[in-house]
Structures are given as structure tokens and as C-alpha cells.
XYZ file of N, CA and C in Angstrom:
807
model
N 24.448 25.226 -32.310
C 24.808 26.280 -33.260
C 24.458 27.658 -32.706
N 23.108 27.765 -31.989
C 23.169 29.043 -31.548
C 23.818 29.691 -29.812
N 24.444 28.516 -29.729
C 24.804 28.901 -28.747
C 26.125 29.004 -28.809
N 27.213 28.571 -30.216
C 28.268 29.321 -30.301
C 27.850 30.564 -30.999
N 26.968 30.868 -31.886
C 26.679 32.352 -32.485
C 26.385 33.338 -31.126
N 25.574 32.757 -29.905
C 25.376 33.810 -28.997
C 26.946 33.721 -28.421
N 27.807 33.418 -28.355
C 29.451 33.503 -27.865
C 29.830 34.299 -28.517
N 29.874 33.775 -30.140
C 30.372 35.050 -30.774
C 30.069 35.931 -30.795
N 28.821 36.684 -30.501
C 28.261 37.429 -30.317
C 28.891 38.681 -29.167
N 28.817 38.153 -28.044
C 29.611 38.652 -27.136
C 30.816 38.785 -27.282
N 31.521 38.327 -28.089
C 33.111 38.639 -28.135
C 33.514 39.932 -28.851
N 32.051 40.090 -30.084
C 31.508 41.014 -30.563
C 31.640 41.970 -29.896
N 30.862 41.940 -29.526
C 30.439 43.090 -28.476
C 31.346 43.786 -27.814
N 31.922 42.865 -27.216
C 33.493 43.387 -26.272
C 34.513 43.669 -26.952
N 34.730 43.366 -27.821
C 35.417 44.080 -29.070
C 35.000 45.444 -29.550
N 33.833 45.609 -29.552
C 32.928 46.939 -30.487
C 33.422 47.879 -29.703
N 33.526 47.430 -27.765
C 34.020 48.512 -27.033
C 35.181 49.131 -27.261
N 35.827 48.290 -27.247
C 37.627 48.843 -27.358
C 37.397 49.623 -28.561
N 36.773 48.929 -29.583
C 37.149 50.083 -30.695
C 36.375 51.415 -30.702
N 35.526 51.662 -29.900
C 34.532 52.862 -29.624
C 35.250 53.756 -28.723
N 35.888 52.990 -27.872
C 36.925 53.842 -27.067
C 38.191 54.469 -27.317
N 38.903 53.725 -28.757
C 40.071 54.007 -29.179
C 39.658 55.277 -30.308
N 38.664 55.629 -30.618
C 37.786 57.059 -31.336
C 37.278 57.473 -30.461
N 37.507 57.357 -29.226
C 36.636 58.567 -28.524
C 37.332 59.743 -28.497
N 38.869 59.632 -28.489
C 39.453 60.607 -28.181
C 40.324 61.953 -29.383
N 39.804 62.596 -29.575
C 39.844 63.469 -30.724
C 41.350 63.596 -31.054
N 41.768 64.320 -29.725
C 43.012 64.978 -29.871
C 44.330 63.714 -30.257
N 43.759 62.646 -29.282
C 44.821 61.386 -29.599
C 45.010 60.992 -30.948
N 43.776 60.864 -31.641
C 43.499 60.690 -33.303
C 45.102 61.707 -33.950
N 44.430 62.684 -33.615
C 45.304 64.163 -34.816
C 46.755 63.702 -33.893
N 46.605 63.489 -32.952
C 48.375 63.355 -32.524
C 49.080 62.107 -33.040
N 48.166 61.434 -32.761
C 48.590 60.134 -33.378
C 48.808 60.272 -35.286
N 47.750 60.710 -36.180
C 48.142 60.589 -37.335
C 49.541 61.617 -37.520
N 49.223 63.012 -36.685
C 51.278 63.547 -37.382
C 52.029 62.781 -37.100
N 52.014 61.929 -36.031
C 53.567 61.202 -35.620
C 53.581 60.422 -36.320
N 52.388 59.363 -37.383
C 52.611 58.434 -38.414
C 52.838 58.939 -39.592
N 52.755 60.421 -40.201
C 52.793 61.166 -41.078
C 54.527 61.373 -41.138
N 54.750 61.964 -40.487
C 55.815 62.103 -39.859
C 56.810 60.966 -40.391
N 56.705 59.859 -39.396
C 57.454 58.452 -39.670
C 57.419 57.954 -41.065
N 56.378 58.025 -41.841
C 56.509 57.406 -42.818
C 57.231 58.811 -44.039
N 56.844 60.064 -43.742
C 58.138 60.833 -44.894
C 59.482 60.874 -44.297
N 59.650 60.285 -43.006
C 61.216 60.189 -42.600
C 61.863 58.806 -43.539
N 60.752 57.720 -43.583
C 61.473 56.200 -44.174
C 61.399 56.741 -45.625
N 60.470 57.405 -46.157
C 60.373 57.226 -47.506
C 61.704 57.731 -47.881
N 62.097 58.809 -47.328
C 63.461 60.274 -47.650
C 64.754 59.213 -47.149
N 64.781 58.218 -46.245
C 65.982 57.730 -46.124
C 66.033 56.835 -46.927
N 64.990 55.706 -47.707
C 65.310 54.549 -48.480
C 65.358 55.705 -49.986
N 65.103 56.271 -50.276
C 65.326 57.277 -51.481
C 66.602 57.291 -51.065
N 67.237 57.630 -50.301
C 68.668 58.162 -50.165
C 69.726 57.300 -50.366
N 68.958 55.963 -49.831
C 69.866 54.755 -49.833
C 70.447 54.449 -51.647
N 69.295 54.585 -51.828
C 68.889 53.621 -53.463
C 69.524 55.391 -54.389
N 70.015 56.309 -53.632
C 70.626 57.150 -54.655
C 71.152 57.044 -55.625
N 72.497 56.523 -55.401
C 73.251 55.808 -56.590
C 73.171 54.548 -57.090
N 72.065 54.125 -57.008
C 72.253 52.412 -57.391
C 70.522 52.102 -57.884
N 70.681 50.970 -58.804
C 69.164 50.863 -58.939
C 68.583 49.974 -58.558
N 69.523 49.053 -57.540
C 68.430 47.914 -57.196
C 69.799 47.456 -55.632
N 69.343 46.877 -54.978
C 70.192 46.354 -53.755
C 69.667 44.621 -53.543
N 70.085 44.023 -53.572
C 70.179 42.759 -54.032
C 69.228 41.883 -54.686
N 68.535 42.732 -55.890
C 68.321 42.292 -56.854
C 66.572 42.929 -56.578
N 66.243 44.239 -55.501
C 65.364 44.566 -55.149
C 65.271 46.239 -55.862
N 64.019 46.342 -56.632
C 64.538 48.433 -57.028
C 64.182 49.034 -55.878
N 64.340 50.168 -56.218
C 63.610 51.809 -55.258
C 61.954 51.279 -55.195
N 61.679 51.252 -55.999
C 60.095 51.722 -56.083
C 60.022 50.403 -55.445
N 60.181 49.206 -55.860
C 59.764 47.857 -54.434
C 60.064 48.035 -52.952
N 60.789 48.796 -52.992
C 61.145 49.101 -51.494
C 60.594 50.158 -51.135
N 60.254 51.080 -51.545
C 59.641 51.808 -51.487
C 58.011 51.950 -51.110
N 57.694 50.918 -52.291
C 55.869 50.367 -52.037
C 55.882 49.299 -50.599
N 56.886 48.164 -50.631
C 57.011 47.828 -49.291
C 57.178 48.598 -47.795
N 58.306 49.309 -47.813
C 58.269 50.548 -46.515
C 57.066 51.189 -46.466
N 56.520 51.725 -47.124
C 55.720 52.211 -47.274
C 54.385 51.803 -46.245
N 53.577 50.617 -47.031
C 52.835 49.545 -46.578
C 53.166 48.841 -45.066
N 54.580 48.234 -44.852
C 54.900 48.311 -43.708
C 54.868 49.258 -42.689
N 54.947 50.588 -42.763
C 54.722 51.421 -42.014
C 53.626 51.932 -41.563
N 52.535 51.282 -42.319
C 50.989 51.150 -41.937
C 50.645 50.011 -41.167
N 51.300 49.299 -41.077
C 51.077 48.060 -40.845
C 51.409 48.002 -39.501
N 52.305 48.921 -39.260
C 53.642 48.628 -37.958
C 52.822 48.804 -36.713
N 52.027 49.053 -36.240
C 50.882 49.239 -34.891
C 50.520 47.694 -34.268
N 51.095 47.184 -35.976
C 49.857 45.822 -35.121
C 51.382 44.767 -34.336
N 51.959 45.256 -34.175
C 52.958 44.128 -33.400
C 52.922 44.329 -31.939
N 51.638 45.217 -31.575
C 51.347 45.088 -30.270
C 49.859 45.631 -29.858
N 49.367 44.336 -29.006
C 47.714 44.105 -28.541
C 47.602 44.961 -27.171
N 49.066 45.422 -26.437
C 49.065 45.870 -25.144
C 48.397 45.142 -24.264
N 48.920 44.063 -24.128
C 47.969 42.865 -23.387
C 49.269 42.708 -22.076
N 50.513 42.727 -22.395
C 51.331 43.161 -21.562
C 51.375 44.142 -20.215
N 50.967 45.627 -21.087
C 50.185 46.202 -19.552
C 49.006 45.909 -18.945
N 48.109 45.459 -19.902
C 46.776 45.294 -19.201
C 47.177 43.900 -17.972
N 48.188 43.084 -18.391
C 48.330 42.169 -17.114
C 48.791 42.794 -16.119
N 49.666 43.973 -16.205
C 50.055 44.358 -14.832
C 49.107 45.452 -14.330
N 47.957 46.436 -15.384
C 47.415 46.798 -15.147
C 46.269 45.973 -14.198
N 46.081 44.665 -14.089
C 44.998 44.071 -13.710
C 46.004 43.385 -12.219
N 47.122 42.994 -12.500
C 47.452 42.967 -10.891
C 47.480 44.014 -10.250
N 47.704 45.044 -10.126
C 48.212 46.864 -9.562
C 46.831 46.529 -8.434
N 45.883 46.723 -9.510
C 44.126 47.059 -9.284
C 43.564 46.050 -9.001
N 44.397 44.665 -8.796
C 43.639 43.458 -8.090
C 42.165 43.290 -8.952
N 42.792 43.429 -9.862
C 41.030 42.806 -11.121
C 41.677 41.620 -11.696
N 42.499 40.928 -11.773
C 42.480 39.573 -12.283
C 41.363 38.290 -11.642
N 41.246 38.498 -10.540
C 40.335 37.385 -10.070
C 39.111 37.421 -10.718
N 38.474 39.475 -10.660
C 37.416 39.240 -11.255
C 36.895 39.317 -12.746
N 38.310 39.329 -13.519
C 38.194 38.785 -15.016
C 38.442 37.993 -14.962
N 38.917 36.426 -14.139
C 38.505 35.298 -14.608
C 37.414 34.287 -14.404
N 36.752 35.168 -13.455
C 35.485 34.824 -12.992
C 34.180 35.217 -14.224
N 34.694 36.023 -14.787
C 33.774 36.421 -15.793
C 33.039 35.009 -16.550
N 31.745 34.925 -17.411
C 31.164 33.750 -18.204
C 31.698 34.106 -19.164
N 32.648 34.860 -19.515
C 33.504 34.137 -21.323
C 34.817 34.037 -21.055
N 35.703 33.463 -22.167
C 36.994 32.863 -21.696
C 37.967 33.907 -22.274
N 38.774 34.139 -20.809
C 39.444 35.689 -20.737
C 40.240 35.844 -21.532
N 40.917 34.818 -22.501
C 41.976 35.246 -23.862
C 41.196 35.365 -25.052
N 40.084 34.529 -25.043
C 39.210 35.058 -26.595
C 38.733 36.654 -26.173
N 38.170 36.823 -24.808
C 37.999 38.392 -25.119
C 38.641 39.321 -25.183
N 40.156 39.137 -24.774
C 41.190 39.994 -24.764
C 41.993 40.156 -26.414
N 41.464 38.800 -27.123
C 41.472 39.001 -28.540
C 40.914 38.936 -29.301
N 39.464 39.484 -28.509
C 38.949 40.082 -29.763
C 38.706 41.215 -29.679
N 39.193 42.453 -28.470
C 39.607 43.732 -28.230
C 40.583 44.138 -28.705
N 41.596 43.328 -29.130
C 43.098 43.772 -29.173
C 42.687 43.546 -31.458
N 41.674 42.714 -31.957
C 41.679 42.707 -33.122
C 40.666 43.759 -33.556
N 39.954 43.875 -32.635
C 39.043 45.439 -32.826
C 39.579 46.401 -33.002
N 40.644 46.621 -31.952
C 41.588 47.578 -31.469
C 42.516 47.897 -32.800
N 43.142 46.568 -33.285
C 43.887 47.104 -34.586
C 42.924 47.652 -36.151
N 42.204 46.918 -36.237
C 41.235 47.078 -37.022
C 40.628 48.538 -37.405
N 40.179 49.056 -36.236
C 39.826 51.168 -35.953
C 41.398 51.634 -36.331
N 42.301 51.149 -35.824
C 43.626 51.674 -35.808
C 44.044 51.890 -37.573
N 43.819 50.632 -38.332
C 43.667 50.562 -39.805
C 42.910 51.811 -40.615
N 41.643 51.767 -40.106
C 41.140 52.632 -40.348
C 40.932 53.790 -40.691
N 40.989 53.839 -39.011
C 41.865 55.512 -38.671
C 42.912 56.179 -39.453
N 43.903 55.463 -39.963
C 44.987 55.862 -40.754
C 44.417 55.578 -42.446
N 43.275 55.992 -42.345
C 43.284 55.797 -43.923
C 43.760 57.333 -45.338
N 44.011 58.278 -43.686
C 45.219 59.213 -44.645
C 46.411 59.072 -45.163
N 47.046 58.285 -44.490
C 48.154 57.707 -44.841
C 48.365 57.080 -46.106
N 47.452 56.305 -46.294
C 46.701 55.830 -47.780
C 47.203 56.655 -49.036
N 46.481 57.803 -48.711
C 46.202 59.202 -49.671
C 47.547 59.520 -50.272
N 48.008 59.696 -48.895
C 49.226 60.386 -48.594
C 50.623 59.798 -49.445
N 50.241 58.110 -48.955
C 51.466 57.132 -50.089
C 51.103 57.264 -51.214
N 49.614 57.432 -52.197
C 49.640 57.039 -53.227
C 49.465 58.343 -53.928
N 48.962 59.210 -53.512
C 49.063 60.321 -54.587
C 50.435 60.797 -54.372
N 51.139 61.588 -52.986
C 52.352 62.333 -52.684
C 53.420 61.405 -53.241
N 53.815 60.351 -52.463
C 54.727 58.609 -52.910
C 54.431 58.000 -54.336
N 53.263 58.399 -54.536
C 53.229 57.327 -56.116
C 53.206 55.569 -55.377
N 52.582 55.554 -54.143
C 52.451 54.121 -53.837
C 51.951 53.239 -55.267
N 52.797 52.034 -55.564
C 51.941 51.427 -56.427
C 51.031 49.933 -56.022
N 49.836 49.859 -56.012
C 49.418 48.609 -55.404
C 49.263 47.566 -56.765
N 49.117 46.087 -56.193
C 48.884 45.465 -57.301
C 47.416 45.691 -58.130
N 47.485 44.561 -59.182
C 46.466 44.650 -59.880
C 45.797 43.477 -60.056
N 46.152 42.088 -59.226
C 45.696 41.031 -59.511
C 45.257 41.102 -57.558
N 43.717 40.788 -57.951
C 43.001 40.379 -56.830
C 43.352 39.510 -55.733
N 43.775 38.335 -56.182
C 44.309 37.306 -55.434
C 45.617 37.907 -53.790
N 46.156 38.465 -54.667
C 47.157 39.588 -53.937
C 46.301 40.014 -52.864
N 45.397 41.156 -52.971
C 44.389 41.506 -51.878
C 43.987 40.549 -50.979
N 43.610 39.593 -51.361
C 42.829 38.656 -50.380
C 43.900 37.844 -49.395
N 44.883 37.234 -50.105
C 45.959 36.988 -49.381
C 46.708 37.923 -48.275
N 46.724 38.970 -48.777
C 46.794 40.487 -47.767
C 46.220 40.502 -46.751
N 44.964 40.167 -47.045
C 43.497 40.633 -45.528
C 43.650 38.966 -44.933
N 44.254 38.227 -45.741
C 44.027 36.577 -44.714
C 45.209 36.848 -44.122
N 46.607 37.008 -44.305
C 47.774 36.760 -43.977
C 47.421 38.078 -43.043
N 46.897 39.363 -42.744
C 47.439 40.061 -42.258
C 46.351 39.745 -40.870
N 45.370 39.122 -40.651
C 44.353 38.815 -39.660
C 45.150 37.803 -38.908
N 45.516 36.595 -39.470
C 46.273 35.454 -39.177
C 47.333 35.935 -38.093
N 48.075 37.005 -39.081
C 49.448 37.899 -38.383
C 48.828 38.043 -37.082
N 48.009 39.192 -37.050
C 47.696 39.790 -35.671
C 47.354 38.819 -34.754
N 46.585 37.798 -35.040
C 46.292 36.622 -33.724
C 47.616 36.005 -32.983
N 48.419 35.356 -34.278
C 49.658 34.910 -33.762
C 50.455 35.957 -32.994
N 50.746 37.289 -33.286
C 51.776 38.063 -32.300
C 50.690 38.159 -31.052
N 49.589 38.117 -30.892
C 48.289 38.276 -29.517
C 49.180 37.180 -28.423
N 48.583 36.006 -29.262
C 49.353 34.439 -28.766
C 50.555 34.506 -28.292
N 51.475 35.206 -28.830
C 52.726 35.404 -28.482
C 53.198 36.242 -27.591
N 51.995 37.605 -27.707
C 52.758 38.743 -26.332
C 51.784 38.086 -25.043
N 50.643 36.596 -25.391
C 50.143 36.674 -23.847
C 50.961 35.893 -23.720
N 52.012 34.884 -24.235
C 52.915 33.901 -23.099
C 53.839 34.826 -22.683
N 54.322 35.996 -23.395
C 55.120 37.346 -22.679
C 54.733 37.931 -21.424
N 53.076 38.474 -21.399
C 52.419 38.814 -20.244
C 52.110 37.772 -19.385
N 52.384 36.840 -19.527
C 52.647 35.738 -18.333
C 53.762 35.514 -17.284
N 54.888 36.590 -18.023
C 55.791 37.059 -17.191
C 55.460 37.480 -16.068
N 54.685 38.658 -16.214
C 54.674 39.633 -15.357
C 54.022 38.966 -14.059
N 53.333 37.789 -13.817
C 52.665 37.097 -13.074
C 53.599 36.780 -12.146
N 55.226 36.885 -12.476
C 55.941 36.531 -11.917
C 56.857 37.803 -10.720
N 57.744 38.694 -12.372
C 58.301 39.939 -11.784
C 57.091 40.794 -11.679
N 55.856 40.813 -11.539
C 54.883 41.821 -11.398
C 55.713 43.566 -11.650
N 56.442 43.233 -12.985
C 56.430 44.276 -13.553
C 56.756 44.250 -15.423
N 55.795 45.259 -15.644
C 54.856 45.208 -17.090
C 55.643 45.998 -18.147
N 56.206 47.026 -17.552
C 56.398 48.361 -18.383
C 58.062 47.842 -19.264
N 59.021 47.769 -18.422
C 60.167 47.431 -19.068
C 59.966 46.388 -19.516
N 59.120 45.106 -19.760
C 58.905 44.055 -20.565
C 58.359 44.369 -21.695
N 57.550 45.435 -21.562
C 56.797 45.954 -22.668
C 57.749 46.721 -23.731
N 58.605 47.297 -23.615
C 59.961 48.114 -23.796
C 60.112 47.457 -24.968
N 60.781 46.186 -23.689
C 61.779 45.563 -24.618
C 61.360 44.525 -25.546
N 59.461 44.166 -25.122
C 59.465 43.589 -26.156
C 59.028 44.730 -27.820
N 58.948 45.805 -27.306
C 58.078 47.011 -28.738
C 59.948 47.260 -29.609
N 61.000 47.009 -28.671
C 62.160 47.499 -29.279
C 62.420 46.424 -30.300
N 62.222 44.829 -29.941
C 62.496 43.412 -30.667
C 61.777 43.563 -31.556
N 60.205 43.839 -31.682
C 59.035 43.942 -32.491
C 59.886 44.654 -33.659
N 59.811 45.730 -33.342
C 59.944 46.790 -34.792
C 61.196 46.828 -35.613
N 62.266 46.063 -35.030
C 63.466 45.782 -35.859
C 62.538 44.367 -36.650
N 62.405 43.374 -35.299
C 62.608 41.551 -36.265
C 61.272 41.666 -37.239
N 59.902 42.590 -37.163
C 59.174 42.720 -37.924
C 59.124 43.009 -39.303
N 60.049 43.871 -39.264
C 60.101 44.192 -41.129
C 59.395 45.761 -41.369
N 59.069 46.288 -40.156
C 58.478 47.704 -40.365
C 59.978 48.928 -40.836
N 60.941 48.285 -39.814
C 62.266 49.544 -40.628
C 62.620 49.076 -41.425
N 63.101 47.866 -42.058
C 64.103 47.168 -42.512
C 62.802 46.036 -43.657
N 63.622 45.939 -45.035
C 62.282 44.693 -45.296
C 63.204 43.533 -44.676
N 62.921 42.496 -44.659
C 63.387 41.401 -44.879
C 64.122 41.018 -45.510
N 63.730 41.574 -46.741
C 64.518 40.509 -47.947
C 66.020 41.232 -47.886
N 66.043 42.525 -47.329
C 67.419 43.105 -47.576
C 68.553 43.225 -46.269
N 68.071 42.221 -45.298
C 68.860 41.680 -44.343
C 69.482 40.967 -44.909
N 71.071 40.783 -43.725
C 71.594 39.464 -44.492
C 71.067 38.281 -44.099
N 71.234 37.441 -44.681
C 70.697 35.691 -44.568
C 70.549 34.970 -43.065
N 71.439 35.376 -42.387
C 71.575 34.563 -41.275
C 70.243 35.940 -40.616
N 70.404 36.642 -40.280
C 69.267 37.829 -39.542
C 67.882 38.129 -40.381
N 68.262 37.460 -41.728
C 66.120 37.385 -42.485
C 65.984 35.823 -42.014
N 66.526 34.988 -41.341
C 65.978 33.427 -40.975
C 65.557 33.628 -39.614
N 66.651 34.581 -38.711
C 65.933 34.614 -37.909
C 64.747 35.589 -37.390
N 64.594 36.668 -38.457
C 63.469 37.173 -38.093
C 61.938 36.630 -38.693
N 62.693 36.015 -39.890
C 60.895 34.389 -40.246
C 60.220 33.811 -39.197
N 61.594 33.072 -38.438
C 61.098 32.712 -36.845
C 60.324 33.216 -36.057
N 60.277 34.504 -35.908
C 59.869 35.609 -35.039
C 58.177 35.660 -35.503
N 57.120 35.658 -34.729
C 55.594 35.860 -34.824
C 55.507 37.168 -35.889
N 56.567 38.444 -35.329
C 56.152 39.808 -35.422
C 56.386 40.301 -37.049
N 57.047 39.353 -37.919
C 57.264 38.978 -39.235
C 55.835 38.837 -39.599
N 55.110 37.512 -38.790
C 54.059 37.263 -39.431
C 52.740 38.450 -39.536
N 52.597 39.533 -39.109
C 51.864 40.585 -39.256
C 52.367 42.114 -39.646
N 53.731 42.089 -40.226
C 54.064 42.898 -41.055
C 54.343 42.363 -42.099
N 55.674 42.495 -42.330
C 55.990 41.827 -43.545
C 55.523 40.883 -44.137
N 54.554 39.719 -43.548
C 54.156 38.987 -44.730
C 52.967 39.589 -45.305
N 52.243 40.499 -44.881
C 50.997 41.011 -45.340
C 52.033 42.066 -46.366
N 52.610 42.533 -46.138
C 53.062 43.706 -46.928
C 53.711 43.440 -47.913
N 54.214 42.557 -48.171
C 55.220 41.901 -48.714
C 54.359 41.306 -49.747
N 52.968 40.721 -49.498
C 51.841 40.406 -50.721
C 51.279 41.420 -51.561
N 51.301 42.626 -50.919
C 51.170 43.879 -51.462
C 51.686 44.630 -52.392
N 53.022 44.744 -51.956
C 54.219 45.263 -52.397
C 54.596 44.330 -53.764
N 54.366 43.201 -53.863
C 54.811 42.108 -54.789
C 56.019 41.599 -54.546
N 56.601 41.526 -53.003
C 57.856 41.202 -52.784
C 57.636 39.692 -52.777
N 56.698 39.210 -52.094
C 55.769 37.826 -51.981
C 55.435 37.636 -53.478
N 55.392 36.858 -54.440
C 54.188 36.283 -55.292
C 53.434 35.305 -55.223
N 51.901 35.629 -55.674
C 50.692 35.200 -55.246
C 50.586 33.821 -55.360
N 51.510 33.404 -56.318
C 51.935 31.523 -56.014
C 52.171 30.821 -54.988
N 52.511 32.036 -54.078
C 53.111 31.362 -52.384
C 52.002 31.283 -51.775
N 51.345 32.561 -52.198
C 49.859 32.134 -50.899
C 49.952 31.157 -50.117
N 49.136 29.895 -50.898
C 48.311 28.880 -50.270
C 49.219 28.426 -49.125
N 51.003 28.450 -49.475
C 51.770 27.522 -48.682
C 51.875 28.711 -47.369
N 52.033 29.716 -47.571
C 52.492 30.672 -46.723
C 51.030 30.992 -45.772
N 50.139 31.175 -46.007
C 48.870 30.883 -45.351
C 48.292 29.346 -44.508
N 48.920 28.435 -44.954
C 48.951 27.080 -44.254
C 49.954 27.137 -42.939
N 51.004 28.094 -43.920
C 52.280 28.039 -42.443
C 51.401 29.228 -41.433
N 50.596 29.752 -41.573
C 50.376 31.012 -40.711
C 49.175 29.893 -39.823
N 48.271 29.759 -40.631
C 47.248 28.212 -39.647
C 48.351 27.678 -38.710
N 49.315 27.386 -39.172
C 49.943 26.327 -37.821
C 50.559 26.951 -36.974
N 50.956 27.907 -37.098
C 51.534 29.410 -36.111
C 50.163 29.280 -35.171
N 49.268 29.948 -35.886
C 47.803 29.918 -34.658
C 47.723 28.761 -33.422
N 47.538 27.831 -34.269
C 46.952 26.602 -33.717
C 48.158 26.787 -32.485
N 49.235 26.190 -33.159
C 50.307 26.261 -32.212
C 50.752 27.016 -30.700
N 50.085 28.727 -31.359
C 50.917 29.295 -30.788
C 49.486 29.160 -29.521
N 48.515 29.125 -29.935
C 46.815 28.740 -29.144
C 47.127 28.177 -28.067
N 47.627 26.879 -28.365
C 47.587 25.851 -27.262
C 48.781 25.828 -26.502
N 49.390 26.134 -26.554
C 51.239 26.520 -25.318
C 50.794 27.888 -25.123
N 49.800 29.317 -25.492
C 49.797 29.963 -24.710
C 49.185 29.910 -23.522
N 47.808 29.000 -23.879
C 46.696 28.624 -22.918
C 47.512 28.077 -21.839
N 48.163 26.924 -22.286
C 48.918 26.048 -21.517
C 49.652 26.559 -20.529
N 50.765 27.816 -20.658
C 51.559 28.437 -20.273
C 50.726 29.754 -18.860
N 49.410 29.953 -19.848
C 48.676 30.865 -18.728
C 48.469 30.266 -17.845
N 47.796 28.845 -17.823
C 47.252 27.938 -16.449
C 48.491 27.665 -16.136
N 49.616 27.500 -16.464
C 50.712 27.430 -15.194
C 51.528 28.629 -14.650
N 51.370 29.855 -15.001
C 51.810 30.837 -14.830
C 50.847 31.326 -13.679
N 49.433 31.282 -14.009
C 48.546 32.384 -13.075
C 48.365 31.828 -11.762
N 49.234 30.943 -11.600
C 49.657 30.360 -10.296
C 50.475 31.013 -9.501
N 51.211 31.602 -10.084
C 52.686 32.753 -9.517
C 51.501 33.906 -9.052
N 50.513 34.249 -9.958
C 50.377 35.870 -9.602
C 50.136 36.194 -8.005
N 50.776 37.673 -8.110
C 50.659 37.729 -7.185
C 49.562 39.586 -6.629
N 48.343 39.468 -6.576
C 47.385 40.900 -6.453
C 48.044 41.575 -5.465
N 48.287 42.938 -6.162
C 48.551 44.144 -5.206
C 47.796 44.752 -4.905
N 46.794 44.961 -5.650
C 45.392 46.376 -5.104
C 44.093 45.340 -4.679
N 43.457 46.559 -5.213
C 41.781 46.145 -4.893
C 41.315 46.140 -3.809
């Protein structure tokens, strides 16, 4: 027992960094909150615009879409751990050998930096908050259950898309290049996620296949419990389906790294 608490411990730790480092930088903070300030009175002013003449779009009002976009657009950071560059960042600089030589195991610490990492990021934006509910009239629920399902489904979320962009950064082991993978996977993210668009107001064949998609599971379903687009009856089932996403996505990424980090190929160091 205490020798998985001293593990966790350290994962701790290496986590505490990333997030100490992602506040170190002042100016990035204030640049970073206008451009989310920004983004979110651009969505609010276009789904207002949409819902002009009409009071509901398939059987959804303004103000649900509204409290959803909204929420989603806070949310929208976490469909990427940047674990993508850090792989090509670590071939360039020939440091892969000596992060896997390290005594802890190099995907739990890379996620539990990348959940630190979103976590300060949450945080950090807690103007945004302000901003939806007094300026927007954000409305949140009022039944507890809602909340908690929120903070489980939206933790769950972030592990599974982790799981998912490292069998992505397993690419790069191959084309030892990071940046246009990264592209194209931030361009797939933010459509199939549910941060522009909800879900529910795709058509049928394009909301099945963005369920499929990991990057669903850390927007829209957290937001979507929020918003009340989800009701709190689904929880338990929709939280069971997010457990087997993990598990799943756990063991074929692991799997996929030990046959991939066979390709790499070190340029620096």
C-alpha cells in the first residue's frame, strides 16, 4: 500500500510541475484569456443569430444551446494533452531514451502532466465563468447529481482523448514529423468534439459518428450534463461507457507504444 501511495505521489509531483509552469507566464495568461473571451462572444452572437427567427431547432431552444456553447467553449482546451509534440519534441533533442529510462512509467507521467495541465487551464479561465453567467445569463443546473456527473464524465473525458492522441504520437516514431499531425489532428478535434457545433444538432449520420470519436467524450458529454442536454438518468450508463473507453483505450495504447518505439528514429542529443 505504501508503495503505490509513494508512486502516486510522484506522479503528483510531476504533474504539480507542468501546472506551475503553465502560470508562470503572465503575459501568456492575459493573451490567452482575450482570445477565449473573444471566441466565446463570437459563438454566443452567431447561435443568437441562428435561433433569430425560430424558437427551437430540432426540438432544442436558444437558451439550451446557448448554456451548452457556452460550457463547451470552456471546455474546448481539453481535446489536446500536446503529447504529439512533446514526441517529436523528444526525438529532435534525442531525450526519448532518457525518458524511458526514467523509475516511473513514461505514459502515467505524461498523464498526469497533461491532467495537471488541463486542470490550471480550468482554472485559469474562471473569468469566463463570470463572464457567461452574469453578461450571457449562463443558466446552470440545480440538481447536484448533474455536477458530479460533470467532474466524473469530464476527468474520464480527458484520460481517454490522452490514450488516444498517444497512439497518434506514435506516429511520429515513424514520419518523425509532429507538427502537421498535430494540425490535423486539433482541426478533427474541434469540429467531431462538440465545442462549435452541439451534437445533438448535427444530422444523424455525423452525431453517430462523432459519439465514436474520444474528443466527444471530454466536451460534449461533460457539457451536455451541465447544460441539461444529457439527463441525470443517463449518468450511471454513460459513465460505465466512459470506464470502458479508458480501460480500452489503456491497453492498445500501451500495446501500440511497445510496437511503435521500435521505428523511432533519434535525431539530436
Amino acid at each position: 500500500m505504501n508503495a503505490v501511495l509513494n508512486r502516486l505521489g510522484v506522479y503528483w509531483d510531476v504533474g504539480m510541475i507542468q501546472a506551475k509552469s503553465r502560470m508562470a507566464y503572465t503575459a501568456w495568461f492575459w493573451a490567452s484569456l482575450f482570445v477565449q473571451t473573444v471566441g466565446l462572444l463570437v459563438m454566443v452572437y452567431f447561435w443568437s443569430a441562428v435561433y433569430e427567427n425560430q424558437d427551437s431547432i430540432k426540438g432544442q431552444s436558444v437558451q439550451q444551446t446557448l448554456n451548452y456553447i457556452m460550457l463547451a467553449r470552456m471546455l474546448s482546451g481539453l481535446t489536446g494533452s500536446g503529447i504529439i509534440q512533446r514526441f517529436g519534441q523528444l526525438l529532435n533533442r534525442g531525450e526519448l531514451a532518457i525518458e524511458l529510462l526514467r523509475p516511473v512509467d513514461f505514459q502515467f507521467q505524461n498523464l498526469a502532466q497533461a491532467l495537471n495541465r488541463w486542470f490550471t487551464d480550468l482554472l485559469m479561465r474562471w473569468q469566463l465563468w463570470v463572464i457567461a453567467i452574469v453578461f450571457f445569463h449562463l443558466q446552470l443546473p440545480t440538481e447536484p447529481l448533474a455536477y458530479v456527473y460533470f467532474l466524473i464524465s469530464l476527468v474520464l473525458g480527458c484520460i481517454i482523448v490522452f490514450f488516444f492522441e498517444w497512439m497518434i504520437a506514435c506516429i511520429v516514431f515513424v514520419t518523425t514529423e509532429s507538427w502537421g499531425l498535430n494540425v490535423l489532428k486539433e482541426g478533427v478535434a474541434s469540429f467531431l468534439s462538440g465545442a462549435l457545433i452541439p451534437l445533438t444538432l448535427m444530422p444523424d449520420w455525423l452525431r453517430t459518428v462523432a459519439e465514436f470519436t474520444p474528443f466527444s467524450k471530454a466536451v460534449f458529454v461533460p457539457a451536455s450534463f451541465l447544460s441539461g442536454l444529457t439527463p441525470v438518468s443517463d449518468g450511471p450508463r454513460m459513465l460505465l461507457e466512459l470506464v470502458l473507453w479508458v480501460v480500452g483505450l489503456c491497453l492498445l495504447s500501451r500495446f501500440i507504444f511497445a510496437k511503435m518505439v521500435k521505428h523511432a528514429t533519434i535525431q539530436g542529443g
